[in-house]
Coordinates of C-alpha atoms in Angstrom, one line a residue:
M1 CA 0.3 0.5 0.2
G2 CA 1.2 3.6 -1.3
S3 CA 2.3 6.7 1.2
N4 CA 3.6 10.0 1.1
H5 CA 7.0 7.6 1.4
D6 CA 9.1 6.4 -1.6
L7 CA 8.4 2.5 -0.2
N8 CA 9.3 1.5 -3.1
L9 CA 5.9 -0.2 -3.6
E10 CA 5.3 -0.3 -7.1
K11 CA 7.1 -3.6 -7.0
E12 CA 4.9 -6.0 -4.7
R13 CA 1.4 -4.2 -4.4
L14 CA -0.9 -6.2 -6.7
L15 CA -3.4 -5.3 -9.1
I16 CA -6.8 -7.0 -10.8
D17 CA -9.2 -6.9 -13.6
D18 CA -12.5 -6.5 -13.9
F19 CA -15.6 -9.2 -13.6
D20 CA -16.9 -9.1 -17.8
D21 CA -19.2 -11.0 -16.2
E22 CA -21.6 -8.3 -15.0
S23 CA -23.2 -5.5 -17.6
C24 CA -25.2 -2.3 -16.6
L25 CA -24.2 0.5 -18.4
V26 CA -25.2 3.7 -17.6
K27 CA -26.3 6.5 -20.8
F28 CA -26.8 10.0 -20.1
L29 CA -28.4 12.4 -22.7
S30 CA -28.8 16.6 -22.6
A31 CA -32.7 18.6 -23.0
A32 CA -31.7 21.6 -21.8
G33 CA -29.7 22.4 -25.3
P34 CA -31.1 23.3 -28.8
S35 CA -32.6 19.8 -30.3
E36 CA -29.8 18.8 -32.6
V37 CA -27.4 18.7 -29.3
V38 CA -29.7 16.5 -27.4
A39 CA -29.3 14.4 -30.7
S40 CA -26.2 14.7 -31.4
A41 CA -25.3 13.7 -27.4
A42 CA -27.3 11.4 -27.4
E43 CA -26.0 9.6 -30.8
N44 CA -22.8 9.8 -28.9
V45 CA -23.9 7.2 -25.8
G46 CA -26.1 5.1 -28.2
L47 CA -29.4 7.0 -27.5
S48 CA -32.0 7.7 -30.1
T49 CA -34.6 10.6 -29.3
S50 CA -37.9 11.9 -29.6
R51 CA -40.4 12.5 -27.6
K52 CA -39.7 9.7 -25.3
V53 CA -35.8 8.2 -25.2
G54 CA -35.6 4.2 -26.2
L55 CA -32.7 2.7 -24.9
G56 CA -31.1 -0.4 -27.2
Q57 CA -28.5 -2.1 -27.1
N58 CA -24.8 -0.4 -28.1
D59 CA -21.9 -1.8 -28.4
G60 CA -20.0 1.2 -28.9
N61 CA -15.5 2.2 -30.2
G62 CA -14.3 1.8 -26.7
F63 CA -10.5 3.3 -26.1
E64 CA -7.2 3.1 -27.5
S65 CA -5.9 -0.3 -26.2
G66 CA -2.6 1.9 -24.9
S67 CA -4.8 3.6 -22.8
K68 CA -5.0 3.8 -19.0
V69 CA -7.5 4.6 -16.9
P70 CA -7.0 5.4 -12.5
E71 CA -7.0 3.6 -9.8
S72 CA -9.4 3.6 -7.7
F73 CA -12.5 0.5 -6.0
C74 CA -15.9 0.1 -6.6
I75 CA -17.9 -2.8 -6.6
E76 CA -21.0 -2.9 -8.3
H77 CA -22.2 -7.3 -9.7
H78 CA -24.6 -7.4 -12.2
E79 CA -25.5 -11.2 -13.5
Q80 CA -25.6 -10.5 -17.4
S81 CA -28.0 -12.1 -20.4
G82 CA -27.8 -12.1 -24.3
S83 CA -30.1 -9.5 -25.1
G84 CA -30.1 -6.4 -24.0
E85 CA -34.0 -5.3 -22.2
S86 CA -35.7 -1.8 -23.9
K87 CA -37.0 0.3 -22.0
T88 CA -38.6 4.3 -22.7
Y89 CA -38.6 6.9 -20.1
D90 CA -40.8 10.9 -20.5
L91 CA -38.7 13.6 -21.4
K92 CA -39.1 16.5 -18.7
D93 CA -38.7 20.1 -20.1
D94 CA -37.0 21.6 -16.5
D95 CA -34.5 18.7 -16.2
L96 CA -31.0 19.2 -18.0
L97 CA -30.1 15.5 -17.7
I98 CA -32.0 12.0 -18.4
S99 CA -30.3 8.9 -16.7
A100 CA -31.9 5.4 -18.7
I101 CA -30.1 2.6 -17.7
L102 CA -29.3 -0.7 -20.1
K103 CA -28.6 -4.9 -18.4
S104 CA -28.0 -7.0 -20.5
K105 CA -27.0 -10.5 -18.6
N106 CA -25.6 -13.5 -20.1
F107 CA -24.8 -16.5 -18.1
R108 CA -21.6 -18.7 -18.3
P109 CA -22.5 -22.3 -17.6
T110 CA -20.3 -22.8 -14.2
S111 CA -19.4 -26.6 -13.5
K112 CA -20.1 -28.0 -10.1
I113 CA -16.4 -29.9 -7.8
S114 CA -16.3 -32.3 -6.4
I115 CA -17.4 -33.1 -3.0
C116 CA -17.2 -34.6 -0.2
R117 CA -20.6 -34.8 1.1
S118 CA -21.0 -37.9 4.6
K119 CA -24.4 -39.0 4.9
H120 CA -24.8 -37.7 8.6
S121 CA -23.3 -34.9 7.7
S122 CA -24.1 -31.9 4.5
T123 CA -20.5 -29.4 5.2
R124 CA -18.6 -29.9 2.6
K125 CA -14.9 -30.2 3.2
I126 CA -12.4 -29.6 0.0
Q127 CA -9.1 -29.3 -1.5
K128 CA -8.2 -26.6 -3.5
G129 CA -5.9 -24.8 -5.3
S130 CA -4.7 -20.5 -3.9
C131 CA -5.6 -17.6 -4.9
K132 CA -2.1 -16.3 -4.7
L133 CA -2.3 -13.8 -7.9
P134 CA 0.5 -13.2 -10.9
F135 CA 2.8 -10.5 -10.9
R136 CA 3.1 -8.8 -13.5
S137 CA 5.8 -6.3 -14.7
L138 CA 5.3 -2.7 -14.9
K139 CA 3.6 -0.4 -17.7
R140 CA 4.6 2.8 -18.5
G141 CA 8.1 3.4 -17.2
G142 CA 8.2 1.3 -13.7
G143 CA 5.5 3.3 -11.5
K144 CA 6.3 7.1 -12.9
C145 CA 4.4 9.8 -12.9
S146 CA 4.9 10.7 -16.8
N147 CA 3.4 13.5 -16.5
P148 CA 1.0 14.9 -13.9
C149 CA -1.6 17.2 -15.9
Q150 CA -3.3 14.4 -17.2
R151 CA -4.6 13.5 -13.5
T152 CA -7.3 15.8 -14.2
V153 CA -11.2 15.4 -15.3
L154 CA -10.5 18.5 -17.9
S155 CA -7.3 15.8 -19.0
W156 CA -9.5 12.7 -19.1
L157 CA -12.3 14.6 -21.6
L158 CA -9.3 15.2 -24.0
H159 CA -7.9 12.3 -24.5
S160 CA -11.0 10.3 -24.6
G161 CA -11.9 12.4 -27.6
V162 CA -15.2 13.5 -25.9
L163 CA -13.2 17.6 -25.7
S164 CA -11.1 19.2 -28.0
L165 CA -8.0 21.3 -27.4
N166 CA -9.4 25.2 -28.0
E167 CA -12.5 24.3 -27.7
V168 CA -15.0 26.7 -26.3
I169 CA -16.2 26.5 -22.4
Q170 CA -19.0 28.5 -20.5
Y171 CA -19.8 29.8 -17.3
R172 CA -23.9 30.7 -17.8
D173 CA -26.3 31.7 -15.8
R174 CA -28.9 28.9 -16.1
K175 CA -31.5 31.3 -15.2
T176 CA -31.0 34.1 -18.3
D177 CA -28.4 31.4 -19.8
S178 CA -26.2 34.6 -20.5
V179 CA -23.2 34.0 -20.4
L180 CA -21.0 35.6 -17.3
K181 CA -17.4 33.5 -18.6
E182 CA -15.8 32.3 -21.5
G183 CA -12.8 30.4 -21.7
F184 CA -11.1 27.7 -24.9
V185 CA -10.3 24.2 -23.1
T186 CA -6.3 23.5 -23.1
C187 CA -4.2 20.6 -22.2
D188 CA -3.6 22.9 -18.6
G189 CA -7.4 23.6 -18.0
I190 CA -9.6 26.5 -19.1
L191 CA -7.5 29.8 -20.9
C192 CA -9.7 32.9 -19.3
K193 CA -10.4 35.3 -22.2
C194 CA -11.0 37.4 -19.3
C195 CA -7.6 37.0 -17.6
D196 CA -5.7 35.1 -20.4
E197 CA -4.7 33.0 -18.3
V198 CA -4.4 29.1 -18.3
I199 CA -7.1 28.0 -14.9
S200 CA -8.6 24.8 -13.5
I201 CA -12.1 24.7 -13.5
S202 CA -13.4 24.5 -10.2
K203 CA -11.2 28.1 -10.4
F204 CA -12.7 29.1 -13.5
K205 CA -16.1 28.3 -11.8
S206 CA -14.9 30.2 -8.6
H207 CA -13.8 33.0 -11.2
A208 CA -17.9 33.2 -12.3
S209 CA -18.6 34.1 -9.0
F210 CA -19.9 29.9 -8.1
R211 CA -18.7 29.1 -4.6
H212 CA -20.6 26.0 -3.3
K213 CA -19.0 23.3 -3.1
H214 CA -21.3 20.4 -5.4
P215 CA -20.6 19.7 -8.6
C216 CA -21.7 22.7 -10.6
L217 CA -24.7 22.5 -14.2
N218 CA -23.3 26.2 -15.0
L219 CA -20.9 24.4 -17.2
F220 CA -21.6 24.1 -21.7
M221 CA -20.0 23.9 -24.3
E222 CA -20.2 26.2 -27.1
S223 CA -22.4 23.9 -28.3
G224 CA -25.3 24.1 -25.7
K225 CA -23.7 21.1 -24.7
P226 CA -23.5 20.1 -21.2
F227 CA -20.4 19.8 -19.3
S228 CA -21.9 16.9 -17.9
L229 CA -23.5 15.5 -20.0
C230 CA -19.3 15.4 -21.9
Q231 CA -18.4 13.6 -18.3
L232 CA -21.1 11.9 -18.4
E233 CA -20.0 10.4 -22.1
A234 CA -16.5 9.6 -21.4
W235 CA -17.9 7.4 -18.5
S236 CA -19.7 5.2 -19.9
A237 CA -17.1 5.5 -22.8
E238 CA -15.1 3.8 -20.3
Y239 CA -17.0 1.8 -18.7
K240 CA -18.0 0.0 -21.2
A241 CA -13.9 -0.5 -22.7
R242 CA -13.6 -2.3 -18.8
K243 CA -16.1 -4.0 -19.4
G244 CA -15.8 -5.5 -22.8
A245 CA -12.5 -6.4 -21.4
P246 CA -10.6 -9.4 -22.8
R247 CA -9.8 -11.5 -19.4
T248 CA -6.2 -11.2 -18.9
V249 CA -6.1 -15.1 -17.4
Q250 CA -7.7 -18.9 -19.3
I251 CA -9.5 -19.5 -16.9
E252 CA -9.9 -23.5 -17.5
E253 CA -13.6 -23.5 -15.1
M254 CA -15.6 -21.4 -13.3
D255 CA -15.9 -23.9 -10.1
E256 CA -19.4 -23.6 -7.7
Y257 CA -17.2 -23.1 -5.0
D258 CA -14.2 -20.8 -4.6
N259 CA -10.6 -22.0 -4.7
S260 CA -9.3 -19.9 -2.2
C261 CA -10.1 -19.1 1.7
G262 CA -12.5 -15.7 1.5
C263 CA -10.2 -15.0 4.9
C264 CA -6.8 -15.3 3.9
G265 CA -7.2 -16.3 0.2
D266 CA -4.7 -19.0 0.5
G267 CA -6.3 -22.3 -0.9
G268 CA -5.9 -26.5 0.1
D269 CA -8.6 -28.3 2.6
L270 CA -11.6 -25.8 2.7
L271 CA -14.8 -25.4 4.5
C272 CA -17.9 -24.7 1.5
C273 CA -20.3 -22.3 2.9
D274 CA -24.2 -23.7 2.2
S275 CA -25.3 -20.4 1.3
C276 CA -22.6 -18.5 -0.9
P277 CA -19.6 -19.7 -3.2
S278 CA -17.1 -19.1 -0.3
T279 CA -15.0 -21.0 1.5
F280 CA -12.7 -20.9 4.0
H281 CA -10.0 -23.0 6.6
L282 CA -11.6 -23.9 10.4
E283 CA -8.7 -22.0 11.9
C284 CA -9.2 -18.7 10.2
L285 CA -12.5 -18.4 11.3
Y286 CA -11.6 -20.0 14.7
I287 CA -13.4 -23.5 14.4
Q288 CA -12.1 -26.1 16.0
E289 CA -14.5 -29.2 14.2
M290 CA -15.6 -29.9 11.1
P291 CA -19.3 -28.8 11.6
E292 CA -22.1 -31.0 11.8
G293 CA -25.0 -30.8 9.1
N294 CA -25.8 -27.2 6.8
W295 CA -22.8 -25.2 7.5
H296 CA -23.2 -21.3 6.1
C297 CA -21.0 -18.2 6.9
P298 CA -20.3 -15.9 8.4
Q299 CA -21.9 -13.4 5.8
C300 CA -24.3 -16.1 4.8
T301 CA -26.3 -16.1 8.8
C302 CA -28.3 -13.9 10.6
Q303 CA -27.6 -12.0 13.3
I304 CA -30.6 -12.5 15.4
C305 CA -30.7 -16.5 15.6
G306 CA -27.7 -17.3 13.7
S307 CA -29.3 -19.8 11.2
G308 CA -28.3 -19.5 7.2
V309 CA -30.3 -16.6 5.6
N310 CA -30.6 -16.8 1.3
Q311 CA -30.1 -20.6 1.6
R312 CA -30.0 -22.3 -1.6
E313 CA -33.2 -24.1 -1.7
A314 CA -35.1 -21.1 0.1
L315 CA -37.9 -20.3 -1.1
P316 CA -38.9 -16.9 -2.5
S317 CA -41.6 -16.1 0.1
S318 CA -37.9 -16.7 2.8
N319 CA -37.1 -12.8 3.0
A320 CA -33.8 -11.7 3.8
L321 CA -32.7 -8.7 4.3
K322 CA -28.6 -7.5 4.3
C323 CA -28.0 -3.9 6.0
S324 CA -26.9 -1.7 3.3
Q325 CA -23.4 -0.3 5.3
C326 CA -21.9 -3.1 7.5
Y327 CA -24.1 -5.9 5.1
N328 CA -24.8 -8.7 8.0
Q329 CA -28.3 -10.7 7.0
Y330 CA -31.1 -11.1 8.7
H331 CA -34.6 -12.9 8.6
E332 CA -37.0 -10.4 8.4
P333 CA -39.4 -12.2 10.8
C334 CA -36.5 -11.8 13.4
A335 CA -35.5 -8.3 12.5
E336 CA -39.9 -7.1 12.9
K337 CA -39.3 -9.2 16.1
Q338 CA -36.4 -7.3 17.4
G339 CA -39.1 -3.8 16.6
I340 CA -35.9 -3.8 13.9
K341 CA -38.2 -1.2 11.6
I342 CA -38.1 -1.8 7.4
D343 CA -39.1 0.6 4.4
M344 CA -40.2 -2.4 1.3
A345 CA -40.1 0.9 -0.3
S346 CA -36.6 2.2 0.5
D347 CA -33.8 0.4 -2.0
T348 CA -31.4 0.9 1.4
W349 CA -32.5 -0.4 5.4
C350 CA -29.7 -0.3 7.2
C351 CA -30.1 -2.7 10.7
T352 CA -29.3 -0.6 13.2
M353 CA -29.0 3.4 13.6
T354 CA -25.6 3.2 14.4
C355 CA -25.2 1.7 10.5
Q356 CA -27.8 4.6 9.2
Q357 CA -26.2 7.2 10.6
V358 CA -22.6 6.0 9.6
Y359 CA -24.4 5.0 5.8
L360 CA -26.2 9.1 5.7
G361 CA -23.2 10.0 7.3
L362 CA -21.8 9.2 3.9
Q363 CA -23.6 9.4 1.2
A364 CA -24.1 13.5 2.5
R365 CA -19.8 13.4 1.5
I366 CA -19.9 11.3 -1.3
G367 CA -19.2 15.0 -4.0
L368 CA -18.6 17.6 -1.4
I369 CA -15.0 19.7 -1.4
N370 CA -13.1 19.9 1.5
L371 CA -10.8 22.6 1.2
L372 CA -7.4 22.0 2.9
S373 CA -5.1 24.4 3.2
D374 CA -2.6 25.8 0.6
G375 CA -4.8 25.6 -2.6
L376 CA -5.5 21.7 -1.2
H377 CA -8.6 19.8 -1.1
W378 CA -9.4 17.0 -0.7
T379 CA -13.2 15.0 -2.5
L380 CA -15.3 10.8 -1.6
L381 CA -16.8 9.5 -4.6
K382 CA -17.9 6.9 -5.2
C383 CA -19.4 4.9 -7.9
T384 CA -22.7 5.0 -9.7
D385 CA -22.9 3.3 -12.0
G386 CA -26.8 1.6 -13.9
N387 CA -27.7 -0.8 -10.7
Q388 CA -28.8 2.5 -9.4
K389 CA -32.3 3.7 -9.4
V390 CA -32.5 6.5 -11.8
H391 CA -32.7 9.5 -10.7
S392 CA -33.8 12.6 -13.4
A393 CA -32.5 15.3 -10.1
Q394 CA -30.0 17.9 -12.3
S395 CA -28.2 17.7 -9.4
F396 CA -27.8 13.5 -8.5
L397 CA -26.5 13.4 -12.1
A398 CA -24.4 15.7 -12.2
L399 CA -22.8 14.4 -9.5
K400 CA -23.0 11.2 -10.9
A401 CA -21.3 12.3 -14.0
E402 CA -18.5 14.7 -12.1
C403 CA -17.5 11.4 -9.6
N404 CA -17.3 8.8 -11.5
L405 CA -15.4 10.7 -13.5
K406 CA -13.4 11.8 -10.9
L407 CA -12.3 7.8 -10.1
V408 CA -11.2 7.4 -12.9
V409 CA -8.8 9.5 -13.2
A410 CA -7.8 8.3 -10.4
L411 CA -7.9 4.1 -11.4
K412 CA -5.6 5.4 -13.4
M413 CA -2.9 6.5 -11.1
M414 CA -3.3 3.6 -9.4
E415 CA -2.5 1.6 -12.5
E416 CA 0.8 3.0 -13.1
Y417 CA 1.5 2.9 -9.2
F418 CA 0.5 -0.6 -8.9
I419 CA 1.5 -4.4 -10.5
R420 CA -1.7 -5.4 -11.9
M421 CA -3.2 -8.6 -10.0
V422 CA -5.5 -11.2 -11.8
D423 CA -7.6 -13.6 -9.1
P424 CA -6.9 -16.7 -11.4
T425 CA -10.3 -17.9 -10.2
T426 CA -12.7 -15.1 -11.1
G427 CA -9.7 -13.4 -13.7
V428 CA -11.0 -10.4 -11.6
D429 CA -8.4 -7.5 -11.8
M430 CA -9.1 -6.1 -8.6
I431 CA -8.0 -2.3 -8.7
P432 CA -10.5 -1.3 -10.7
Q433 CA -13.2 -3.5 -9.7
L434 CA -12.4 -2.0 -5.9
V435 CA -12.3 1.2 -7.3
Y436 CA -15.6 1.5 -9.4
N437 CA -17.5 -0.7 -7.0
W438 CA -18.4 -3.0 -8.2
S439 CA -19.6 -6.7 -6.7
S440 CA -19.1 -10.0 -6.8
K441 CA -20.9 -13.8 -6.4
F442 CA -17.8 -14.5 -4.7
A443 CA -17.6 -13.2 -1.7
R444 CA -13.7 -12.2 -2.2
V445 CA -13.9 -10.2 -4.8
D446 CA -16.6 -8.5 -3.6
Y447 CA -15.8 -4.6 -3.8
Y448 CA -19.2 -3.2 -3.4
G449 CA -18.9 -1.2 -0.9
F450 CA -16.0 1.0 -1.4
Y451 CA -15.3 4.8 -1.4
T452 CA -12.5 6.7 -2.5
A453 CA -11.4 9.3 -1.4
V454 CA -9.0 12.5 -3.1
L455 CA -7.0 14.7 -2.3
E456 CA -6.5 17.3 -4.5
K457 CA -4.2 20.8 -5.5
N458 CA -5.6 23.3 -9.0
D459 CA -8.1 19.7 -9.9
T460 CA -4.6 17.3 -9.9
V461 CA -5.6 13.7 -8.4
I462 CA -2.2 13.8 -6.0
A463 CA -3.3 11.1 -3.5
L464 CA -6.2 8.4 -3.2
A465 CA -7.2 6.1 -0.7
S466 CA -9.4 3.2 -1.1
I467 CA -12.1 2.5 1.9
R468 CA -14.8 0.8 3.2
I469 CA -17.0 0.7 6.2
H470 CA -18.6 -1.9 7.6
G471 CA -21.5 -0.2 9.9
A472 CA -19.8 1.4 12.9
T473 CA -17.2 -1.5 13.9
V474 CA -14.1 -1.3 11.6
A475 CA -12.9 0.7 8.6
E476 CA -10.6 -0.8 6.1
M477 CA -8.1 1.1 3.4
P478 CA -6.7 -1.8 0.9
F479 CA -5.2 0.5 -1.3
A480 CA -3.4 4.2 -1.2
T481 CA -1.0 6.2 -3.3
T482 CA 0.5 9.7 -4.5
C483 CA 2.1 10.8 -7.1
S484 CA 5.4 10.8 -7.9
K485 CA 6.4 14.5 -7.7
Y486 CA 4.1 15.0 -4.5
R487 CA 5.7 12.0 -2.2
R488 CA 8.0 12.9 1.3
Q489 CA 5.9 17.0 1.9
G490 CA 3.7 14.9 3.6
M491 CA 0.7 15.4 1.3
F492 CA -0.6 10.9 2.1
R493 CA -0.5 12.4 5.6
R494 CA -2.8 15.1 5.4
L495 CA -5.2 13.1 3.7
L496 CA -5.3 10.5 6.0
H497 CA -5.9 13.3 8.6
A498 CA -9.4 13.7 6.7
I499 CA -10.1 10.1 6.4
E500 CA -9.5 9.9 10.0
L501 CA -11.0 12.3 11.3
M502 CA -14.2 11.5 9.0
L503 CA -13.9 8.0 10.4
K504 CA -14.2 10.2 13.6
S505 CA -17.5 12.0 13.6
L506 CA -18.9 8.5 12.4
K507 CA -17.9 7.6 15.1
V508 CA -16.4 4.3 13.6
K509 CA -14.2 2.3 15.7
M510 CA -10.8 1.0 14.4
L511 CA -8.7 1.4 11.1
V512 CA -7.8 -1.7 9.6
I513 CA -5.6 -1.4 6.3
S514 CA -3.9 -3.8 4.8
S515 CA 0.9 -3.1 4.8
I516 CA 3.6 -5.6 2.7
P517 CA 5.4 -6.6 5.2
S518 CA 8.6 -4.1 4.3
T519 CA 6.8 -1.0 4.9
V520 CA 5.6 -2.3 8.1
E521 CA 7.1 -0.4 10.5
T522 CA 7.1 2.4 8.7
W523 CA 2.5 2.3 8.6
K524 CA 4.1 1.9 13.0
V525 CA 6.6 4.6 13.6
G526 CA 4.9 7.1 11.1
F527 CA 1.3 6.7 11.3
G528 CA 0.8 5.2 14.1
F529 CA -0.6 1.2 13.2
A530 CA -0.2 -1.5 15.8
D531 CA -0.6 -4.9 15.1
L532 CA -3.8 -6.6 16.0
E533 CA -4.4 -7.7 19.0
E534 CA -5.8 -11.9 19.0
C535 CA -8.8 -10.2 19.8
D536 CA -8.9 -7.8 16.9
K537 CA -8.7 -11.3 15.2
R538 CA -11.6 -12.9 15.9
S539 CA -13.9 -10.9 15.2
L540 CA -13.0 -9.2 11.8
S541 CA -12.7 -12.9 10.5
K542 CA -16.8 -12.4 11.0
V543 CA -16.3 -8.8 8.6
K544 CA -15.9 -8.7 4.9
L545 CA -12.3 -7.4 3.8
M546 CA -9.3 -7.2 1.2
V547 CA -8.1 -9.9 0.9
V548 CA -4.8 -9.5 -0.1
P549 CA -2.2 -12.2 -0.7
G550 CA 1.4 -11.5 0.8
T551 CA -0.5 -8.6 3.3
E552 CA -0.7 -8.2 6.3
Y553 CA -3.1 -6.5 8.8
L554 CA -3.2 -3.5 11.0
K555 CA -4.9 -1.2 12.9
K556 CA -5.5 2.3 14.8
D557 CA -7.2 2.4 17.0
L558 CA -10.1 5.6 16.1
C559 CA -12.5 5.7 18.9
E560 CA -13.2 4.2 22.0
N561 CA -17.4 4.0 23.3

């Protein structure tokens, strides 16, 4: 894991490629500009327009083979089916953007693994290999940040061809549509017409008296095309390129069960869960003897009654609840008996008031610019893709556009500084999977719930960290790095301090990181982390932490109560 100390982490870290089993394409359309702008924009993202927007399959061309993508993880899993569904949405004149979703699903046949089942026990024990991930050599000059100015959203829009050099960008009054500021797009920023200086997009907005800390809807291209739509087009192309990328390892057969322990990532004699594909070593879960009868892993066990949730043979009427923040599962009847409120109309559910406070606190911080000294600011990002409910609210879509494209920039940086690591069982490239918050039926590579915190200066990403918060119990931070140009300047320390303050405000008790052996002392001496105690190891064995082979967990206590 990276820090502001240059510890040659890029030679010892790994990254992993995306699931191509999952497909869900988010596309957006502007309804604010002239009709020809709307039609052109729709064509760019694969939509046709009239009074209603029809959605169909869109293959797209993707990116250049040499393109790079920023690092950070986000995870959302969608199973695929062969043909796309067609949906229509009414255009509303007062909406700036219309969001539409195309889901296509492809199911690959999987072969059942051989299992040992006794007459009196349905617990499975299997012999498998390890999830040790193959190392590859670094691309692009050993992880050096060759061009720091490319760590901006604007540079990515130019790289992807959505914007062109010297294109006119405007800041408009949305009520009167009058142009308040105007400039030209350059590689280094916006060349402002009024002051003849090249400035970042953030400074360009401030120059036009925009003082808010959330995404801006006032930016337009000279053609009338909203800048938010440009961001969404670039994200759509990135999404298609990632999902359509060929596998980088050959998967001989996709087993019904995972080949590696969900706690340590190694193979061997593994205990199989009767509710999900996860497998575990007995010792990793502190189980003394082989369980009799059906056995369910901690993630598939009702936290109230202790029996399995979402069993394969369960009837559809056997409703299960999963907390949106701590990811624990419950039987609905058990939750009702305990007096836990259940709102079936909502697409989110939290098991306790504590989890609800953490969840709402995080949602309120997504995309919010937090100003620091010396021209720095940090932002909490989370990827939003087609699995989310469609919102037509202008502010939500602008937030989605800005967050997703900043994550593209963050992923590009991570891929520069970490060696790629591909899971041999699933073919998943872990870093894009994590940065983009994508899920998987294999819990070990299910990275749903990850956020990325980025530190920026003049809109350039200079440090970042991936974090996932499991209720108020623990937050994990498996990956972090700093641009080489800004190392040994205390940049990551400032980002880590901001993250810790946020976690403390949410009453999260502990922060856990993954460290390679050569950086353990740096984390302990320089950042105040410590080894896990035995009681910590036992409690964390029930939490779905990201498995990074070759690393060890360190902790920092944040809140006692």
